[in-house]
CSV table of C-alpha atoms and ligand atoms in Angstrom, one decimal:
chain,number,residue,atom,x,y,z
X,30,MET,CA,0.0,0.0,0.0
X,31,SER,CA,1.3,3.6,-0.8
X,32,ASN,CA,2.7,5.7,2.0
X,33,THR,CA,0.0,8.3,2.7
X,34,SER,CA,1.3,9.6,6.1
X,35,HIS,CA,2.0,13.0,4.7
X,36,ILE,CA,-1.5,13.5,3.2
X,37,ASP,CA,-4.5,15.2,4.8
X,38,LEU,CA,-6.7,12.3,4.0
X,39,ALA,CA,-10.1,14.0,4.7
X,40,ALA,CA,-9.2,17.0,2.6
X,41,GLU,CA,-7.9,14.8,-0.3
X,42,ILE,CA,-11.0,12.6,-0.2
X,43,LEU,CA,-13.3,15.6,-0.5
X,44,ARG,CA,-11.2,17.0,-3.4
X,45,LEU,CA,-11.1,13.7,-5.3
X,46,LYS,CA,-14.8,13.2,-4.7
X,47,LYS,CA,-15.5,16.5,-6.5
X,48,GLU,CA,-13.0,15.8,-9.3
X,49,ARG,CA,-14.5,12.4,-10.0
X,50,ASN,CA,-18.2,13.4,-9.5
X,51,ALA,CA,-18.4,10.7,-6.9
X,52,VAL,CA,-20.9,10.1,-4.1
X,53,ILE,CA,-19.7,8.5,-0.8
X,54,LEU,CA,-22.3,6.2,0.8
X,55,ALA,CA,-21.4,5.0,4.3
X,56,HIS,CA,-23.1,2.5,6.5
X,57,ASN,CA,-23.9,3.4,10.1
X,58,TYR,CA,-21.2,0.9,11.3
X,59,GLN,CA,-18.3,2.7,9.6
X,60,ILE,CA,-15.6,4.5,11.7
X,61,GLU,CA,-16.4,8.0,12.7
X,62,GLU,CA,-13.9,9.7,10.2
X,63,ILE,CA,-15.5,7.9,7.3
X,64,GLN,CA,-19.0,8.9,8.5
X,65,ARG,CA,-17.8,12.5,8.6
X,66,VAL,CA,-16.7,12.6,4.9
X,67,ALA,CA,-19.6,10.7,3.5
X,68,ASP,CA,-22.5,12.3,1.5
X,69,HIS,CA,-25.0,9.9,3.1
X,70,VAL,CA,-24.7,7.8,6.3
X,71,GLY,CA,-27.5,5.3,6.8
X,72,ASP,CA,-28.9,1.8,6.9
X,73,SER,CA,-29.0,-0.7,4.1
X,74,LEU,CA,-32.4,0.4,2.9
X,75,GLY,CA,-31.6,4.2,2.9
X,76,LEU,CA,-28.3,3.6,1.2
X,77,SER,CA,-29.9,1.4,-1.5
X,78,GLN,CA,-32.4,4.1,-2.1
X,79,LYS,CA,-29.6,6.7,-2.4
X,80,ALA,CA,-27.7,4.4,-4.8
X,81,ALA,CA,-30.8,4.0,-6.9
X,82,GLU,CA,-31.3,7.7,-7.3
X,83,THR,CA,-27.8,9.1,-7.6
X,84,ASP,CA,-26.6,11.0,-10.7
X,85,ALA,CA,-22.9,10.7,-9.7
X,86,ASP,CA,-20.6,9.0,-12.1
X,87,VAL,CA,-18.8,7.0,-9.3
X,88,ILE,CA,-20.3,5.4,-6.2
X,89,VAL,CA,-17.9,4.7,-3.4
X,90,PHE,CA,-19.6,2.4,-1.0
X,91,CYS,CA,-18.1,2.3,2.5
X,92,GLY,CA,-19.7,-0.8,4.0
X,93,VAL,CA,-19.3,-4.4,3.1
X,94,HIS,CA,-19.1,-6.2,-0.2
X,95,PHE,CA,-22.8,-7.1,-0.6
X,96,MET,CA,-23.7,-3.4,-0.2
X,97,GLY,CA,-21.3,-2.3,-3.1
X,98,GLU,CA,-22.8,-5.2,-5.1
X,99,THR,CA,-26.3,-3.9,-4.5
X,100,ALA,CA,-25.3,-0.5,-5.7
X,101,LYS,CA,-23.8,-2.0,-8.9
X,102,ILE,CA,-26.9,-4.1,-9.5
X,103,LEU,CA,-28.9,-0.9,-9.6
X,104,ASN,CA,-26.3,1.1,-11.5
X,105,PRO,CA,-24.7,-1.1,-14.2
X,106,GLY,CA,-23.4,1.9,-16.1
X,107,LYS,CA,-21.6,3.5,-13.2
X,108,THR,CA,-18.3,2.8,-11.6
X,109,VAL,CA,-18.8,1.3,-8.1
X,110,VAL,CA,-15.8,0.9,-5.8
X,111,ILE,CA,-15.4,-0.2,-2.3
X,112,PRO,CA,-12.4,0.5,0.0
X,113,ASP,CA,-11.6,-3.2,0.7
X,114,MET,CA,-12.7,-6.1,-1.4
X,115,ASP,CA,-12.3,-8.4,1.6
X,116,ALA,CA,-15.0,-6.7,3.6
X,117,GLY,CA,-17.3,-9.6,3.6
X,118,CYS,CA,-20.2,-10.6,5.9
X,119,SER,CA,-20.8,-13.8,8.0
X,120,LEU,CA,-24.5,-13.6,7.3
X,121,SER,CA,-24.0,-13.4,3.5
X,122,ASP,CA,-21.4,-16.3,3.7
X,123,SER,CA,-24.0,-18.5,5.6
X,124,CYS,CA,-26.1,-18.8,2.4
X,125,PRO,CA,-24.0,-19.6,-0.7
X,126,ALA,CA,-26.1,-19.3,-3.9
X,127,GLU,CA,-25.3,-22.9,-5.0
X,128,LYS,CA,-26.6,-24.2,-1.7
X,129,LEU,CA,-29.8,-22.2,-2.0
X,130,GLU,CA,-30.3,-23.3,-5.6
X,131,ALA,CA,-29.8,-27.0,-4.6
X,132,PHE,CA,-32.3,-26.5,-1.7
X,133,LEU,CA,-34.9,-24.9,-4.0
X,134,LYS,CA,-34.5,-27.8,-6.5
X,135,GLU,CA,-34.8,-30.4,-3.8
X,136,HIS,CA,-38.0,-28.7,-2.5
X,137,ALA,CA,-39.4,-27.7,-5.9
X,138,GLU,CA,-42.9,-29.0,-4.9
X,139,LYS,CA,-43.2,-26.3,-2.3
X,140,ASN,CA,-43.0,-23.5,-4.9
X,141,TYR,CA,-41.4,-21.2,-2.3
X,142,HIS,CA,-41.8,-17.4,-2.4
X,143,VAL,CA,-38.1,-16.6,-1.6
X,144,ILE,CA,-37.5,-13.4,0.5
X,145,ALA,CA,-33.8,-12.6,0.8
X,146,TYR,CA,-32.4,-10.2,3.4
X,147,ILE,CA,-30.2,-7.7,1.5
X,148,ASN,CA,-27.2,-9.2,3.4
X,149,CYS,CA,-26.6,-11.8,0.7
X,150,SER,CA,-24.6,-12.2,-2.6
X,151,ALA,CA,-25.9,-11.1,-6.0
X,152,GLY,CA,-26.2,-14.9,-6.8
X,153,VAL,CA,-28.7,-15.2,-3.9
X,154,LYS,CA,-30.5,-12.0,-4.9
X,155,ALA,CA,-30.9,-13.5,-8.4
X,156,LEU,CA,-32.7,-16.6,-7.0
X,157,ALA,CA,-35.0,-14.5,-4.7
X,158,ASP,CA,-38.5,-13.2,-5.6
X,159,VAL,CA,-37.9,-10.1,-3.5
X,160,ILE,CA,-35.2,-8.5,-1.2
X,161,CYS,CA,-35.8,-6.9,2.2
X,162,THR,CA,-33.8,-5.0,4.7
X,163,SER,CA,-34.3,-4.9,8.5
X,164,GLY,CA,-36.1,-1.5,7.9
X,165,ASN,CA,-38.8,-2.9,5.6
X,166,ALA,CA,-38.8,-6.7,6.3
X,167,VAL,CA,-42.3,-6.7,8.0
X,168,LYS,CA,-43.8,-4.7,5.1
X,169,ILE,CA,-42.2,-7.0,2.5
X,170,VAL,CA,-43.4,-10.2,4.2
X,171,GLU,CA,-46.9,-8.8,4.6
X,172,ALA,CA,-47.0,-8.1,0.9
X,173,ALA,CA,-46.1,-11.7,0.0
X,174,PRO,CA,-48.6,-13.9,-1.8
X,175,LYS,CA,-50.8,-15.7,0.7
X,176,ASP,CA,-51.1,-18.9,-1.3
X,177,ARG,CA,-47.3,-19.8,-1.3
X,178,PRO,CA,-45.0,-20.7,1.6
X,179,ILE,CA,-42.2,-18.3,2.3
X,180,LEU,CA,-38.6,-19.2,2.5
X,181,PHE,CA,-36.7,-16.4,4.3
X,182,VAL,CA,-32.9,-16.3,3.8
X,183,PRO,CA,-30.3,-16.0,5.3
X,184,ASP,CA,-30.9,-14.6,8.8
X,185,GLN,CA,-32.9,-16.8,11.1
X,186,ASN,CA,-33.1,-14.2,13.8
X,187,LEU,CA,-34.5,-11.4,11.6
X,188,GLY,CA,-36.9,-14.0,10.1
X,189,ALA,CA,-38.1,-15.1,13.5
X,190,TRP,CA,-38.6,-11.5,14.6
X,191,VAL,CA,-40.6,-10.8,11.4
X,192,THR,CA,-42.8,-13.8,12.0
X,193,GLU,CA,-43.4,-12.5,15.6
X,194,GLN,CA,-44.4,-9.1,14.2
X,195,SER,CA,-46.5,-10.2,11.2
X,196,GLY,CA,-47.9,-13.5,12.4
X,197,ARG,CA,-46.8,-15.0,9.1
X,198,PRO,CA,-45.0,-18.4,9.5
X,199,MET,CA,-41.9,-18.8,7.3
X,200,ASP,CA,-39.3,-21.5,6.7
X,201,LEU,CA,-36.0,-19.9,7.9
X,202,TRP,CA,-32.5,-20.4,6.5
X,203,GLN,CA,-30.2,-21.1,9.5
X,204,GLY,CA,-27.8,-18.2,9.0
X,205,SER,CA,-26.8,-15.5,11.5
X,206,CYS,CA,-24.6,-12.4,11.9
X,207,TYR,CA,-21.7,-13.3,14.2
X,208,VAL,CA,-21.7,-9.8,15.7
X,209,HIS,CA,-25.2,-9.8,16.9
X,210,MET,CA,-24.9,-13.4,18.1
X,211,GLU,CA,-22.3,-12.2,20.6
X,212,TYR,CA,-24.9,-10.5,22.7
X,213,THR,CA,-26.5,-12.8,25.3
X,214,ARG,CA,-29.3,-12.7,27.8
X,215,ASP,CA,-26.8,-12.4,30.6
X,216,SER,CA,-24.7,-9.6,29.0
X,217,ILE,CA,-27.8,-7.4,28.3
X,218,SER,CA,-29.5,-8.2,31.7
X,219,ARG,CA,-26.3,-6.9,33.3
X,220,ALA,CA,-26.4,-3.7,31.3
X,221,LYS,CA,-30.0,-3.2,32.3
X,222,GLN,CA,-29.1,-3.6,36.0
X,223,GLU,CA,-26.2,-1.1,35.6
X,224,HIS,CA,-28.3,1.4,33.7
X,225,PRO,CA,-31.8,1.0,35.1
X,226,ASP,CA,-33.1,4.3,33.6
X,227,ALA,CA,-31.8,3.5,30.1
X,228,LEU,CA,-34.0,2.0,27.4
X,229,VAL,CA,-32.6,-1.0,25.5
X,230,VAL,CA,-32.7,-0.7,21.7
X,231,ALA,CA,-31.7,-3.9,19.8
X,232,HIS,CA,-31.2,-4.8,16.2
X,233,PRO,CA,-33.5,-7.7,14.9
X,234,GLU,CA,-30.4,-9.7,14.0
X,235,CYS,CA,-30.0,-10.4,17.7
X,236,PRO,CA,-31.1,-13.7,19.1
X,237,GLN,CA,-34.6,-13.9,20.6
X,238,ALA,CA,-33.3,-14.1,24.2
X,239,VAL,CA,-31.8,-10.6,23.7
X,240,ARG,CA,-34.7,-9.2,21.7
X,241,LEU,CA,-37.1,-10.1,24.5
X,242,LEU,CA,-35.1,-7.8,26.9
X,243,ALA,CA,-35.3,-4.9,24.5
X,244,ASP,CA,-37.7,-1.9,24.8
X,245,GLU,CA,-37.4,-1.4,21.0
X,246,VAL,CA,-36.2,-3.7,18.2
X,247,CYS,CA,-35.5,-1.9,14.9
X,248,SER,CA,-33.1,-1.3,12.0
X,249,THR,CA,-30.2,1.1,12.6
X,250,GLU,CA,-31.9,4.0,10.8
X,251,LYS,CA,-35.0,3.6,13.0
X,252,MET,CA,-32.8,3.6,16.1
X,253,VAL,CA,-32.0,7.3,15.3
X,254,THR,CA,-35.7,8.2,15.1
X,255,PHE,CA,-36.7,6.2,18.1
X,256,CYS,CA,-34.0,7.7,20.4
X,257,ARG,CA,-34.7,11.2,19.1
X,258,ASN,CA,-38.4,11.0,19.7
X,259,SER,CA,-38.3,9.0,23.0
X,260,PRO,CA,-38.7,11.0,26.3
X,261,ALA,CA,-35.9,8.8,27.7
X,262,LYS,CA,-32.5,10.4,28.2
X,263,ALA,CA,-30.2,7.2,28.0
X,264,PHE,CA,-30.2,4.2,25.8
X,265,VAL,CA,-28.3,0.9,25.7
X,266,ILE,CA,-27.6,0.3,21.9
X,267,VAL,CA,-27.4,-3.4,21.1
X,268,THR,CA,-25.8,-3.4,17.7
X,269,GLU,CA,-22.4,-2.8,16.1
X,270,GLU,CA,-20.5,0.1,17.9
X,271,GLY,CA,-20.2,2.3,14.8
X,272,MET,CA,-23.9,3.1,15.4
X,273,LEU,CA,-23.0,5.1,18.5
X,274,HIS,CA,-21.1,7.7,16.4
X,275,ARG,CA,-24.2,8.6,14.4
X,276,LEU,CA,-26.4,8.7,17.4
X,277,ARG,CA,-24.0,10.9,19.4
X,278,ARG,CA,-23.5,13.2,16.5
X,279,GLU,CA,-27.2,13.7,15.7
X,280,ILE,CA,-28.6,13.6,19.2
X,281,PRO,CA,-25.9,15.2,21.4
X,282,ASP,CA,-28.1,15.9,24.4
X,283,LYS,CA,-28.7,12.1,25.1
X,284,ILE,CA,-26.5,9.3,26.5
X,285,PHE,CA,-25.7,6.2,24.4
X,286,ILE,CA,-24.2,3.2,26.0
X,287,PRO,CA,-22.8,0.4,23.9
X,288,GLY,CA,-24.6,-3.0,24.5
X,289,PRO,CA,-21.9,-5.3,26.1
X,290,THR,CA,-21.2,-8.9,25.1
X,291,ASP,CA,-20.0,-11.5,27.6
X,292,THR,CA,-16.4,-10.7,26.9
X,293,CYS,CA,-16.3,-7.1,25.6
X,294,ALA,CA,-17.7,-3.7,26.4
X,295,CYS,CA,-19.2,-3.5,22.8
X,296,ALA,CA,-19.4,-5.5,19.6
X,297,GLU,CA,-17.4,-4.7,16.5
X,298,CYS,CA,-17.8,-6.1,13.0
X,299,ARG,CA,-14.4,-7.1,11.7
X,300,TYR,CA,-15.6,-6.7,8.1
X,301,MET,CA,-17.0,-3.2,8.5
X,302,LYS,CA,-13.8,-2.2,10.3
X,303,ARG,CA,-11.6,-3.2,7.4
X,304,ASN,CA,-12.4,0.1,5.8
X,305,THR,CA,-10.0,2.9,6.7
X,306,MET,CA,-9.6,6.6,5.6
X,307,GLU,CA,-6.4,5.5,3.8
X,308,LYS,CA,-8.2,2.8,1.8
X,309,LEU,CA,-11.1,5.2,1.1
X,310,TYR,CA,-8.6,7.8,-0.3
X,311,LEU,CA,-6.8,5.2,-2.4
X,312,CYS,CA,-10.0,3.8,-3.9
X,313,LEU,CA,-11.1,7.3,-4.9
X,314,ARG,CA,-7.7,8.0,-6.3
X,315,ASP,CA,-7.3,4.7,-8.3
X,316,LEU,CA,-11.0,3.8,-8.8
X,317,LYS,CA,-10.4,0.3,-7.5
X,318,PRO,CA,-11.2,-2.2,-6.2
X,319,GLU,CA,-14.2,-2.0,-8.5
X,320,ILE,CA,-17.3,-4.2,-8.3
X,321,LEU,CA,-18.0,-6.0,-11.6
X,322,LEU,CA,-20.9,-8.3,-12.3
X,323,GLU,CA,-21.8,-10.6,-15.1
X,324,GLU,CA,-24.8,-8.9,-16.9
X,325,GLY,CA,-27.2,-11.9,-16.8
X,326,LEU,CA,-26.8,-12.4,-13.1
X,327,ARG,CA,-27.0,-8.6,-12.5
X,328,ALA,CA,-30.3,-8.3,-14.4
X,329,LYS,CA,-31.9,-11.2,-12.5
X,330,ALA,CA,-30.7,-9.7,-9.2
X,331,GLU,CA,-32.0,-6.3,-10.2
X,332,LYS,CA,-35.6,-7.6,-10.5
X,333,SER,CA,-35.8,-8.6,-6.8
X,334,VAL,CA,-34.0,-5.5,-5.6
X,335,ARG,CA,-36.4,-3.2,-7.7
X,336,ARG,CA,-39.4,-5.1,-6.3
X,337,MET,CA,-38.2,-4.2,-2.8
X,338,LEU,CA,-37.7,-0.6,-3.7
X,339,GLU,CA,-41.2,-0.4,-5.2
X,340,LEU,CA,-42.8,-2.0,-2.1
X,341,SER,CA,-40.9,0.4,0.2
X,342,ARG,CA,-42.2,3.6,-1.3
M,428,13P,P1,-29.3,-2.1,8.9
M,428,13P,O1,-28.4,-1.0,8.9
M,428,13P,O2,-30.0,-2.2,7.6
M,428,13P,O3,-30.2,-2.2,10.0
M,428,13P,O4,-28.4,-3.5,8.8
M,428,13P,C1,-27.5,-3.9,9.8
M,428,13P,C2,-26.4,-4.7,9.3
M,428,13P,O5,-26.0,-5.6,9.9
M,428,13P,C3,-25.8,-4.4,8.1
M,428,13P,O6,-24.8,-5.3,7.8
M,429,SF4,FE1,-22.5,-8.9,8.2
M,429,SF4,FE2,-23.1,-8.8,10.8
M,429,SF4,FE3,-21.0,-7.4,9.9
M,429,SF4,FE4,-23.5,-6.7,9.3
M,429,SF4,S1,-22.6,-6.7,11.3
M,429,SF4,S2,-21.8,-6.8,7.9
M,429,SF4,S3,-24.5,-8.6,9.2
M,429,SF4,S4,-21.2,-9.7,9.9
């Protein structure tokens, strides 16, 4: 990697962004410095909507690989780059497209309506009828045809939560996010005892034992609205620690406490944290690593992503 120690990375990123007519999209789990130089910071749904409507020539997606891929699915004519090609996702990895394809073949008689959480590869998106995010999953499931069984992939925890909310039973792929699986009933019970006046706000990727202890279960974007509108002054935030930067920046008069795990004071996603200011600068400078997709696969995946965007309006 080049030596960039003499460079004012934030200033150079902003200069290159203008020069390249680029837009920087950053997920809520990114480090604070990246959130500060981004044009939009948000959840998977909000950032997919921004990717769908941008007129920039270059999209720089600071998140993980499937997020950049989703931006490319929606923008085949644009250059889409991500700071680190190895920023993967345990949830996406838990459902390889070949395994899903084989499962659907084996159970062809079921004629499943496949709903795929956006945390999956383009190959899985191409096999799905519709995509959802944690911000619109209940709505997408409620809009599903009533005469076909639903297969929900890949997150069993989000799927179980959506069934609790909607009353719609679904067959669940047994995948999970390793970050949200680190929270336990004990670790969150302890946090509640230590901060009795704080409300517990948890992501639906958490296991049920943790969700049951929460005052609110919602996507990262809805966490911002919930905490802003709540009369409470303090919140235990049970999701990846990057979320705390956004909350503290936008709601400076309230207190945000990271949800602890059994071994750590907070949970970090090792994939999200692969992105650094230096890698962001280099990817804007060199326009790589670039996301490229085979056109047939992209077009199939686009159908299910567009269906989600239409249903989310
Ligand atoms: P949202 O920001 O859409 O709630 O998703 C959380 C997540 O785990 C993304 O990887
Ligand atoms: Fe994947 Fe979990 Fe990391 Fe999100 S937090 S990118 S779901 S491993």
